[in-house]
Tab-separated table of C-alpha atoms in Angstrom:
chain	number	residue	atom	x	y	z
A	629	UNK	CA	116.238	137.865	80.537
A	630	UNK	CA	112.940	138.220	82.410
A	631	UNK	CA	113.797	139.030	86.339
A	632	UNK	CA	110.498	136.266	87.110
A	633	UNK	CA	112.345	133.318	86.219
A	634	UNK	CA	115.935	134.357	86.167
A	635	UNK	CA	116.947	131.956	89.238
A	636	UNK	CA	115.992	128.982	87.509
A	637	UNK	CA	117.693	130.133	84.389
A	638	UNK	CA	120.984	130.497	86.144
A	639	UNK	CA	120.432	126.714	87.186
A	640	UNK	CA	122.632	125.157	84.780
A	641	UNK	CA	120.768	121.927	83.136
A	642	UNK	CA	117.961	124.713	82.920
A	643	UNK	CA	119.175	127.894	81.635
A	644	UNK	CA	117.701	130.037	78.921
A	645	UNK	CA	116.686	127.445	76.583
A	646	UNK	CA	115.011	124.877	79.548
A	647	UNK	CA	113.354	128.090	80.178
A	648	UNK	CA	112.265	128.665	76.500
A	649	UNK	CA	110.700	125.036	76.863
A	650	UNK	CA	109.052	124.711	79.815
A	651	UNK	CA	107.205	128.331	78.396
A	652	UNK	CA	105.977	126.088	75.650
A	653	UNK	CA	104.667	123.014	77.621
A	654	UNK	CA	100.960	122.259	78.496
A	655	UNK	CA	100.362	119.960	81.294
A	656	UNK	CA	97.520	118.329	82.696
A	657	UNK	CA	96.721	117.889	86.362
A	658	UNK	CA	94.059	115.593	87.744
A	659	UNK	CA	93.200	116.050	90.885
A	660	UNK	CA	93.657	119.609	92.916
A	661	UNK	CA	93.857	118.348	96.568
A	662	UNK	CA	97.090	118.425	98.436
A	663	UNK	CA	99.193	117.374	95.786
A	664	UNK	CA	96.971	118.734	93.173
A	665	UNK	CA	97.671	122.390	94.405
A	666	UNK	CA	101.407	121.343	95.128
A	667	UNK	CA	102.697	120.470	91.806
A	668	UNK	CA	99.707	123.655	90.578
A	669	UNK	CA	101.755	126.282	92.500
A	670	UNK	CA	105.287	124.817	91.456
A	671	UNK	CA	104.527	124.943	87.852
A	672	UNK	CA	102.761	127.934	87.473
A	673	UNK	CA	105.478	129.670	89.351
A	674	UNK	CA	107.881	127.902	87.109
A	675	UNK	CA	106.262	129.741	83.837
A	676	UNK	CA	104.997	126.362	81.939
A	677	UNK	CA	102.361	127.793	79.273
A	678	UNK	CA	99.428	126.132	80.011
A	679	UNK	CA	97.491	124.076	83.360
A	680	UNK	CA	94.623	122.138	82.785
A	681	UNK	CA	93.592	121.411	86.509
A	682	UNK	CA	90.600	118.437	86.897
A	683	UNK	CA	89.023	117.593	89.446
A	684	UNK	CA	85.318	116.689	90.899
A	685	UNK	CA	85.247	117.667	94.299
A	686	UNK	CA	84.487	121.290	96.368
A	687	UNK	CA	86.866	123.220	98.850
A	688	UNK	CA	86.194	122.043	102.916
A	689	UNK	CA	87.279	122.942	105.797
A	690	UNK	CA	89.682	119.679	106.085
A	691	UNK	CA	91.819	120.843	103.607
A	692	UNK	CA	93.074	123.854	104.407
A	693	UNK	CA	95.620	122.241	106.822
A	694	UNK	CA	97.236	121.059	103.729
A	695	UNK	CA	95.747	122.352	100.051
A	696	UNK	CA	97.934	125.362	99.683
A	697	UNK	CA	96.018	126.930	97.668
A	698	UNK	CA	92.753	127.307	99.295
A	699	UNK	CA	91.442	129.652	101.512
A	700	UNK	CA	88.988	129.764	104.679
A	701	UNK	CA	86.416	131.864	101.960
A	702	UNK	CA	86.930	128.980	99.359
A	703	UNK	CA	85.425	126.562	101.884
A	704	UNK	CA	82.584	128.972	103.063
A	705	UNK	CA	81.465	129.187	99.944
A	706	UNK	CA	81.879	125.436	98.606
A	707	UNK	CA	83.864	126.540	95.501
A	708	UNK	CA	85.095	123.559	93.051
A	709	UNK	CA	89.046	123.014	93.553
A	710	UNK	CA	89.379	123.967	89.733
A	711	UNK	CA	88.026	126.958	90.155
A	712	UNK	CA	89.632	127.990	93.862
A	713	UNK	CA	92.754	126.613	92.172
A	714	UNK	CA	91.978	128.560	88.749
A	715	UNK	CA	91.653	132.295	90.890
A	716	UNK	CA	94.763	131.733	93.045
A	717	UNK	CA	97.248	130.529	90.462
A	718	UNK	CA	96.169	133.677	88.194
A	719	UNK	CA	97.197	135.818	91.080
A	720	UNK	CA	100.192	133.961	91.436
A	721	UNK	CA	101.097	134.569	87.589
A	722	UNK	CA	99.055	136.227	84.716
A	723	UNK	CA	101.310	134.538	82.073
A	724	UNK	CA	100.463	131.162	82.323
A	725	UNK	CA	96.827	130.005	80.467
A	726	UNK	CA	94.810	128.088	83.473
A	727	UNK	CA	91.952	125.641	82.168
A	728	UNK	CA	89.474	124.901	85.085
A	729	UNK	CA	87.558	121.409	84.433
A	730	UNK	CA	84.808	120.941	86.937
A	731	UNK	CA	84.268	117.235	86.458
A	732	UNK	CA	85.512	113.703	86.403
A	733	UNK	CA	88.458	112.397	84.946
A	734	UNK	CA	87.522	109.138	83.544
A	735	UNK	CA	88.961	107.550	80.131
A	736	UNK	CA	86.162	109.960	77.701
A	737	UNK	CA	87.120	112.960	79.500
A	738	UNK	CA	90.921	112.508	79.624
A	739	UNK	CA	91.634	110.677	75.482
A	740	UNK	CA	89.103	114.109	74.210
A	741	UNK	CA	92.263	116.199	75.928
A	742	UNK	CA	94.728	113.788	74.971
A	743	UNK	CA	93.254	114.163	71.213
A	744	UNK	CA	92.575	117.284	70.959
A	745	UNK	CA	95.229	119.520	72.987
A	746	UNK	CA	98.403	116.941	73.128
A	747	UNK	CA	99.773	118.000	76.110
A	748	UNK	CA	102.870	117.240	77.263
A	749	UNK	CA	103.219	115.774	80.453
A	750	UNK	CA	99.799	114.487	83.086
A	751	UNK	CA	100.922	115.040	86.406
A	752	UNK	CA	98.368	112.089	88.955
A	753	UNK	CA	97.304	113.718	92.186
A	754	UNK	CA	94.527	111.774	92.409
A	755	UNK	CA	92.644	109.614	95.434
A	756	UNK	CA	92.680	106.355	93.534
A	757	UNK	CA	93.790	103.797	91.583
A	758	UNK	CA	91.143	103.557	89.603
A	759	UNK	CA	92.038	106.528	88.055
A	760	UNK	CA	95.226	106.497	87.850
A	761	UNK	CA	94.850	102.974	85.341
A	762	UNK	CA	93.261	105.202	82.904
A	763	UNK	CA	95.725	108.329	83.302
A	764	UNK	CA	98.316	105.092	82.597
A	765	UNK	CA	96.616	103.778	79.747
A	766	UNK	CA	96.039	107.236	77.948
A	767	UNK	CA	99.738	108.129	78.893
A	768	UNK	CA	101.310	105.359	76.654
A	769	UNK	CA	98.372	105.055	73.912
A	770	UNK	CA	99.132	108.805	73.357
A	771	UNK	CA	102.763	108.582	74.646
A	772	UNK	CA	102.599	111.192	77.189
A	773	UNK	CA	104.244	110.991	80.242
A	774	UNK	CA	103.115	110.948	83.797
A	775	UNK	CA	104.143	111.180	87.315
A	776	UNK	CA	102.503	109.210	89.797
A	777	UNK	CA	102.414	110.287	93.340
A	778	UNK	CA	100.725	109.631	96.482
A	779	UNK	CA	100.828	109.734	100.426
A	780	UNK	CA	99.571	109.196	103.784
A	781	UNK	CA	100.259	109.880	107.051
A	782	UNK	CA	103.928	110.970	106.935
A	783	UNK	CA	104.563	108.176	103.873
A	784	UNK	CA	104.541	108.922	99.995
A	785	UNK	CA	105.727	107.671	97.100
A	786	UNK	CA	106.803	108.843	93.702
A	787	UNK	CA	107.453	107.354	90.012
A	788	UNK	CA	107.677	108.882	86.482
A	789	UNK	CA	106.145	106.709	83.600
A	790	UNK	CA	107.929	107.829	80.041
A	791	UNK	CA	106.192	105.641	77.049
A	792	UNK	CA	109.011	103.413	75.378
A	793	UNK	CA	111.606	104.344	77.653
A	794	UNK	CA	110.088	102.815	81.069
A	795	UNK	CA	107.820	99.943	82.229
A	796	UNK	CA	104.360	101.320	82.835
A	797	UNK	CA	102.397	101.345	86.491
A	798	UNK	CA	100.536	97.900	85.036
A	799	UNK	CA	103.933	96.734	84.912
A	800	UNK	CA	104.547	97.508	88.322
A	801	UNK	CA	101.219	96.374	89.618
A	802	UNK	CA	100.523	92.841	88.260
A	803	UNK	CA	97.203	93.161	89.545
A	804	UNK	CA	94.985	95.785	89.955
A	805	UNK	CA	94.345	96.765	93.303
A	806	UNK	CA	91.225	95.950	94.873
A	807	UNK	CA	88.759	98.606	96.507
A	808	UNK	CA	89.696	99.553	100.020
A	809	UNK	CA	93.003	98.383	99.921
A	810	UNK	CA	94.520	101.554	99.493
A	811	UNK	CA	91.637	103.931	100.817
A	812	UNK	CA	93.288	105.194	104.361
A	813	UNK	CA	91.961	107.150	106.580
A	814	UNK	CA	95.039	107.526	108.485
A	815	UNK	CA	95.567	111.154	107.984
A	816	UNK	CA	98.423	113.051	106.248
A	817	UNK	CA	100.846	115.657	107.600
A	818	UNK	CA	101.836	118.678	104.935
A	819	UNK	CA	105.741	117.632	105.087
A	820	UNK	CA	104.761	114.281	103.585
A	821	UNK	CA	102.804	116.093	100.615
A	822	UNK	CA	105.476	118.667	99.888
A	823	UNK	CA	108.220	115.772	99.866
A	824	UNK	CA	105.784	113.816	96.757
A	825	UNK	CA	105.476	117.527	95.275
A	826	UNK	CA	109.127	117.674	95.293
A	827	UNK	CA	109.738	113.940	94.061
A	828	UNK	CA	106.814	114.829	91.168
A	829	UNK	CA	108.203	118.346	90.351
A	830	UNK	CA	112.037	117.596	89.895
A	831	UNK	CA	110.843	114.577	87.691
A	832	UNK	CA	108.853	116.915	85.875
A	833	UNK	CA	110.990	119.514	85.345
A	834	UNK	CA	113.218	117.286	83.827
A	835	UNK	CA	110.553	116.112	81.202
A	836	UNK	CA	109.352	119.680	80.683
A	837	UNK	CA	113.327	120.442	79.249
A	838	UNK	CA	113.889	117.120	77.861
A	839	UNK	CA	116.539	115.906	79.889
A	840	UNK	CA	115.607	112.570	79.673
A	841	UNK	CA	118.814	111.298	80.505
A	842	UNK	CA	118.438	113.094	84.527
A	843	UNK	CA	115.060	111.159	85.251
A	844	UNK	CA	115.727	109.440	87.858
A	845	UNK	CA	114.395	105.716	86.685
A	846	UNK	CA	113.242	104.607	90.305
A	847	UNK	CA	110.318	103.944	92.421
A	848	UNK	CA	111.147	106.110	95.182
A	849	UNK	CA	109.310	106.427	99.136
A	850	UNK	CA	110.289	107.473	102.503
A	851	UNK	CA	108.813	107.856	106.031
A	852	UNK	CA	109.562	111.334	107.062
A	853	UNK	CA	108.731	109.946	110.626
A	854	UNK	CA	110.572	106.824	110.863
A	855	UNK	CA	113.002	108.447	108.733
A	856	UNK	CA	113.251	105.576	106.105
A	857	UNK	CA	113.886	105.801	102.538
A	858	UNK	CA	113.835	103.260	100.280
A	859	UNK	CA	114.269	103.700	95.670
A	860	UNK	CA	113.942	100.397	93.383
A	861	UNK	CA	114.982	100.807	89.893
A	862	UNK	CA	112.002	99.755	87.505
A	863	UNK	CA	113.328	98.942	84.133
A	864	UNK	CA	113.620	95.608	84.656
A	865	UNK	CA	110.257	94.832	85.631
A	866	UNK	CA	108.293	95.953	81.791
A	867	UNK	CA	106.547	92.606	80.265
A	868	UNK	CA	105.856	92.082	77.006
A	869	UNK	CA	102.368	90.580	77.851
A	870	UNK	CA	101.566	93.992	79.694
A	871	UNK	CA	97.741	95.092	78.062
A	872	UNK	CA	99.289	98.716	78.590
A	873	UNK	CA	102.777	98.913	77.176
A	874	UNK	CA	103.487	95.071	76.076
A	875	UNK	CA	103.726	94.132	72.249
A	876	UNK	CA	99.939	94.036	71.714
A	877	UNK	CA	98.457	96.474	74.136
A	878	UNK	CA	94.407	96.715	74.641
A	879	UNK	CA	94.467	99.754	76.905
A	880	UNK	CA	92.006	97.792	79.228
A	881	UNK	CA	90.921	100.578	81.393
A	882	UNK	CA	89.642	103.089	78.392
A	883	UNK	CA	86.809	100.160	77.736
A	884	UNK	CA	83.384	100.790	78.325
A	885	UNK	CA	83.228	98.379	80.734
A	886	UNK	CA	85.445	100.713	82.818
A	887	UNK	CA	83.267	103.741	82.527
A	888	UNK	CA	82.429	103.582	86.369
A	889	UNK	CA	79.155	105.499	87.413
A	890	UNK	CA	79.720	105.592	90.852
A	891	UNK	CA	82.588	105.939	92.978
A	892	UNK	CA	83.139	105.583	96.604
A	893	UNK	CA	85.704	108.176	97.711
A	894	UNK	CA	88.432	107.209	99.398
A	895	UNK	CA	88.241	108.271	103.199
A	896	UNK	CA	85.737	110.531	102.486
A	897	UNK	CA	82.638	108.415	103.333
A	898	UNK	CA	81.114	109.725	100.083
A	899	UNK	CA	79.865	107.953	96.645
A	900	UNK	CA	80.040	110.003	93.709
A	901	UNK	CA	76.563	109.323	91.088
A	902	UNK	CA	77.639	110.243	87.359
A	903	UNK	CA	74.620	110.128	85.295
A	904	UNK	CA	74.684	107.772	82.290
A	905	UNK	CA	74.118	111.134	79.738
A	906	UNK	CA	76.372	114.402	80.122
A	907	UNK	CA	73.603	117.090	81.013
A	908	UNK	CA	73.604	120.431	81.803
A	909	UNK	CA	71.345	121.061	85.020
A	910	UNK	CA	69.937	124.586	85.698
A	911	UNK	CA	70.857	124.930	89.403
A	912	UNK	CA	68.383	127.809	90.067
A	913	UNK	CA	65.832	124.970	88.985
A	914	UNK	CA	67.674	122.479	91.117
A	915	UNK	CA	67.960	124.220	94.086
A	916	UNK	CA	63.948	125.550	93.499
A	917	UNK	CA	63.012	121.792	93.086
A	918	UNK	CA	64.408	120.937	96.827
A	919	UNK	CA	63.375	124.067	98.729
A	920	UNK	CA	59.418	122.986	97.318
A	921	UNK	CA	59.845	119.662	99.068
A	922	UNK	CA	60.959	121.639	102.302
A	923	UNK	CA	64.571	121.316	102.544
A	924	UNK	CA	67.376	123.227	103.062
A	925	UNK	CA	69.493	124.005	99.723
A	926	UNK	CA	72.738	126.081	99.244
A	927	UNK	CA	74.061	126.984	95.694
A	928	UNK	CA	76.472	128.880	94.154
A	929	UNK	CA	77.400	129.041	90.422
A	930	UNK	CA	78.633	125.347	90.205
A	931	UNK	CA	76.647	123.382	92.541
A	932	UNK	CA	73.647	123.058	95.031
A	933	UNK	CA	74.086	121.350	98.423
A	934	UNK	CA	71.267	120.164	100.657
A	935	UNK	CA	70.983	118.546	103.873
A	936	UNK	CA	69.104	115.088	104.527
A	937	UNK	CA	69.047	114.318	108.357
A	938	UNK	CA	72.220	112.691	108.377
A	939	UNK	CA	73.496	113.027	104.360
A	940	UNK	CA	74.492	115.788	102.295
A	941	UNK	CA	73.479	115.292	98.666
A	942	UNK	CA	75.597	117.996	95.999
A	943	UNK	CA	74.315	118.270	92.702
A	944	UNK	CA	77.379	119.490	89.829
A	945	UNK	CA	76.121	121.944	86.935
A	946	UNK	CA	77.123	118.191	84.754
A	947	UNK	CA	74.645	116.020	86.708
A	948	UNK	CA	77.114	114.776	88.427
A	949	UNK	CA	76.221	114.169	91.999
A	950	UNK	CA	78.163	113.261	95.890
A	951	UNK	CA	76.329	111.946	98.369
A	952	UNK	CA	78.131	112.415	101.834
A	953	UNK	CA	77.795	110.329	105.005
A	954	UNK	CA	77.806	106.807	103.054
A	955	UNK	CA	80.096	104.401	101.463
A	956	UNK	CA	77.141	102.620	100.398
A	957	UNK	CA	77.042	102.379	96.354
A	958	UNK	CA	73.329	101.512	96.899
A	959	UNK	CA	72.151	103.848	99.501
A	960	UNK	CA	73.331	106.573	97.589
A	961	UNK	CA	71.780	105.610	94.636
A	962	UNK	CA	68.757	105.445	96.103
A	963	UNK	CA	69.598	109.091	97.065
A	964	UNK	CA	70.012	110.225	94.253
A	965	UNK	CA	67.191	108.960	91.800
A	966	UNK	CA	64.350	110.251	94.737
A	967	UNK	CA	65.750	113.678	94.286
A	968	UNK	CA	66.619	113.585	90.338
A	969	UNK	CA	65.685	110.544	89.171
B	1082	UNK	CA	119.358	86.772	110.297
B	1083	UNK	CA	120.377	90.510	109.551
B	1084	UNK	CA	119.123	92.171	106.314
B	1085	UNK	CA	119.781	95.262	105.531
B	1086	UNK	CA	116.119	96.696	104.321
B	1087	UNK	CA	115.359	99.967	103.551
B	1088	UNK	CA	118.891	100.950	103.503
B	1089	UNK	CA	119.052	100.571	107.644
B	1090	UNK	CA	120.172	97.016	109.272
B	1091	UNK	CA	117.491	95.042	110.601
B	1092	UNK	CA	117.528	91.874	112.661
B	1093	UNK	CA	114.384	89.373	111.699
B	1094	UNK	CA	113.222	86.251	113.638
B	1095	UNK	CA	114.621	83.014	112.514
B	1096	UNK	CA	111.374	81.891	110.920
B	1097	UNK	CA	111.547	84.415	108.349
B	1098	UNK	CA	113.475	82.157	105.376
B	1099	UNK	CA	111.456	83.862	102.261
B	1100	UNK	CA	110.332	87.327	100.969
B	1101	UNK	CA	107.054	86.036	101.727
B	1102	UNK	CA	107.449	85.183	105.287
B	1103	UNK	CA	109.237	88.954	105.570
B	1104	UNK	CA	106.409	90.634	104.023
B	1105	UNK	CA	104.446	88.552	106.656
B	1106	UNK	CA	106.267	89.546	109.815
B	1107	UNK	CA	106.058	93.388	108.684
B	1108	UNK	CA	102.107	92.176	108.073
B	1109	UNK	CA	102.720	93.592	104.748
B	1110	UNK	CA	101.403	90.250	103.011
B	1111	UNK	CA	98.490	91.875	102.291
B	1112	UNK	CA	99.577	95.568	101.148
B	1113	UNK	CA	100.497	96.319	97.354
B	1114	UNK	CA	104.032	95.955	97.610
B	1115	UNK	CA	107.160	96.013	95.191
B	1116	UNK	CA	110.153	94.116	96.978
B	1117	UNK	CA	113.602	94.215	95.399
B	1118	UNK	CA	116.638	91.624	96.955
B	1119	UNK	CA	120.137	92.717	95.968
B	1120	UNK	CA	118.880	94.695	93.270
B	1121	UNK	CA	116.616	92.278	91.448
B	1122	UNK	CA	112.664	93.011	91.521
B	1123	UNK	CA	110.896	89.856	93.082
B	1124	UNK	CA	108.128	89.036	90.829
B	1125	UNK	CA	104.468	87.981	93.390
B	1126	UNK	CA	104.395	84.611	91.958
B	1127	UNK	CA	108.346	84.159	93.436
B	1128	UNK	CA	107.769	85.338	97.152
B	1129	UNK	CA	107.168	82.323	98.901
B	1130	UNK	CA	110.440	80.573	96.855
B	1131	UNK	CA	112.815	83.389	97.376
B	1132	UNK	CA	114.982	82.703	100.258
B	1133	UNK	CA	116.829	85.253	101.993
B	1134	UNK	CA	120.424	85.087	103.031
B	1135	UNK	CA	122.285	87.317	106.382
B	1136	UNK	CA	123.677	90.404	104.693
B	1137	UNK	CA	120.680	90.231	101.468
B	1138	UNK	CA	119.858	94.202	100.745
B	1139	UNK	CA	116.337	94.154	100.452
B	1140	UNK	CA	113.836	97.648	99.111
B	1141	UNK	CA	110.718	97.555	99.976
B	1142	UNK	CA	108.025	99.922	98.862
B	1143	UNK	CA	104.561	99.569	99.600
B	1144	UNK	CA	101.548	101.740	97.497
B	1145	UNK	CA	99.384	103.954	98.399
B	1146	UNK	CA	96.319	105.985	97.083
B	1147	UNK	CA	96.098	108.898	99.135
B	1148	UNK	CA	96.829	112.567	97.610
């Protein structure tokens, strides 16, 4: 028996062969913030065999309070999550294969991993619901479960999607929920992430030693400061005219016409600009290109940020770029395309 | 009325007769919600025609995108 994992082996619905399983399971995480590095930490430390962490965005200062595994030299030097997330967890433990994806998860990026490396389970720590339509549609075209999760302020929520076994989050949703709606900027406390972690985890678990008949088959949230609690069973809410897991599904969100190019992010006051073509930008050559016109540029291996007056404009190695200190789709455009256009 | 809602008792104004009008007076009309009444999921299209009786165990969970 290896000593690492011999705890969870002496858990019974585990034991040796769970253990045997989860060491041959590949999952996928999009998104590294605070639940991102939650459900990271939990299943590298659990032994699974292989990560695949996504996510666009850098390491700041605001989320060390609750991204556990970040540090202060992380945000100094603007590192991508993936690749904070990538160093820590392979301190944490050398057995498990880590794949960093500096990028976007949209429906191109997320079917290529769903083709070529069948994983297992997706686990959503994501911002948005944008997003988390696609990681639903994927999930049952491929039939791959997922776990959604999400929080603010001390709230969260949790619910595990299994294709042909439960209703899907379309299901759940009726309609798809409009911009803004769910962007809050109310703030989070680190109890309220580590409860979704824990929701998202034991569900996971579960999937990752096929004990299908433990999942818990409920919507579940709580207030961990007005102490409420509240868990609605979902089976009987799947449709048969659902476009995701109905009788004649059209997997609406992989369409083109869902490829977004830019994204506000939520509470961030940010747009994110994805260039039409996937390029690879010399950054060296980026960074030269903005200290000519006088300004003030910062790169490291993965991206270059400069400052304009009241903006921040951060250029990705993929073209991809944020613009900070907006919400406005336009404005940041027009960012964007004076620099690199 | 009294409904129990969220697993704790709760007293609600007499105006509130529907899941609607409840979703209302917790100005949750407007958030992405699922609500459940003794253990049946109301579907949105049912809200304003599902009445609500003293004693009715009522889940409500509202979404969220943060994470």
């Amino acid at each position: 028996m290896n000593e690492r994992y011999s705890r969870q082996q002496l858990f019974a619905p585990i034991g040796e062969e769970g253990q045997k399983k989860i060491r041959e399971k590949h999952v996928v995480l999009i998104g590294a913030g605070a639940l991102g590095t939650g459900n990271a930490e939990a299943l590298v430390r659990a032994g699974i065999g292989k990560l695949t962490i996504i996510d666009r965005d850098y390491v700041e200062w605001s989320n060390l309070q609750r991204q556990q595994l970040y540090s202060e030299a992380d945000a100094k030097e603007r590192l991508p999550k993936a690749i904070a997330a990538k160093r820590r967890l392979e301190q944490i433990n050398s057995e498990v294969e880590i794949e960093a994806i500096v990028g976007d998860a949209g429906p191109e990026e997320l079917e290529t991993i769903a083709v070529k490396q069948r994983p297992d389970l997706w686990i959503d720590a994501t911002d948005n619901f944008d997003t988390r339509l696609v990681i639903n549609d994927v999930a049952y075209k491929y039939n791959i479960p997922w776990i959604y999760g999400a929080c603010v302020g001390s709230y969260g929520l949790s619910c595990a999607f299994i294709p042909n076994r439960t209703p899907c989050l379309y299901c759940l949703l009726e309609t798809v929920p409009q911009g803004g709606l769910t962007c809050d900027t109310a703030g989070i406390i680190s109890p309220a992430v580590q409860m979704v972690v824990s929701y998202q985890m034991a569900e996971a678990l579960k999937i990752l030693v096929e004990d299908w008949s433990a999942l818990r088959g409920k919507l579940v949230s709580f207030d961990l400061w007005t102490n409420e609690y509240a868990a609605i069973r979902i089976d009987g809410v799947k449709k048969d005219g659902c476009p995701t897991c109905g009788r004649h599904p059209s997997y609406p969100f992989l369409s083109y016409e869902q490829r977004t190019k830019t994204a506000v992010l939520c509470g961030r006051d940010s747009v994110q600009i994805r260039p039409p073509a996937r390029r690879e930008y010399d950054l060296n050559e980026v960074a030269e290109l903005f200290r000519r016109q006088g300004l003030q540029a910062e790169a490291n291996p993965y991206l270059v940020s400069v400052s304009l007056g009241d903006k921040r404009l951060v250029v990705f190695r993929d073209g991809r770029a944020l613009v900070h200190g907006t919400k406005d789709v336009q404005e940041a455009k027009a960012i964007y395309y004076r620099y690199l256009g | 009325m009294t409904l129990v809602i969220n697993g704790e008792t709760v007293a609600v104004p007499d105006e509130v007769k529907t899941v609607g009008d409840l979703l209302a007076h917790f100005r949750l009309e407007n958030k992405l919600c699922i609500v459940e009444v003794n253990v049946r999921i109301i579907q949105k299209h049912e809200y304003g025609t599902t009445a609500l009786c003293d004693g009715d165990r009522v889940e409500i969970v509202h979404f969220v995108g943060g994470g």
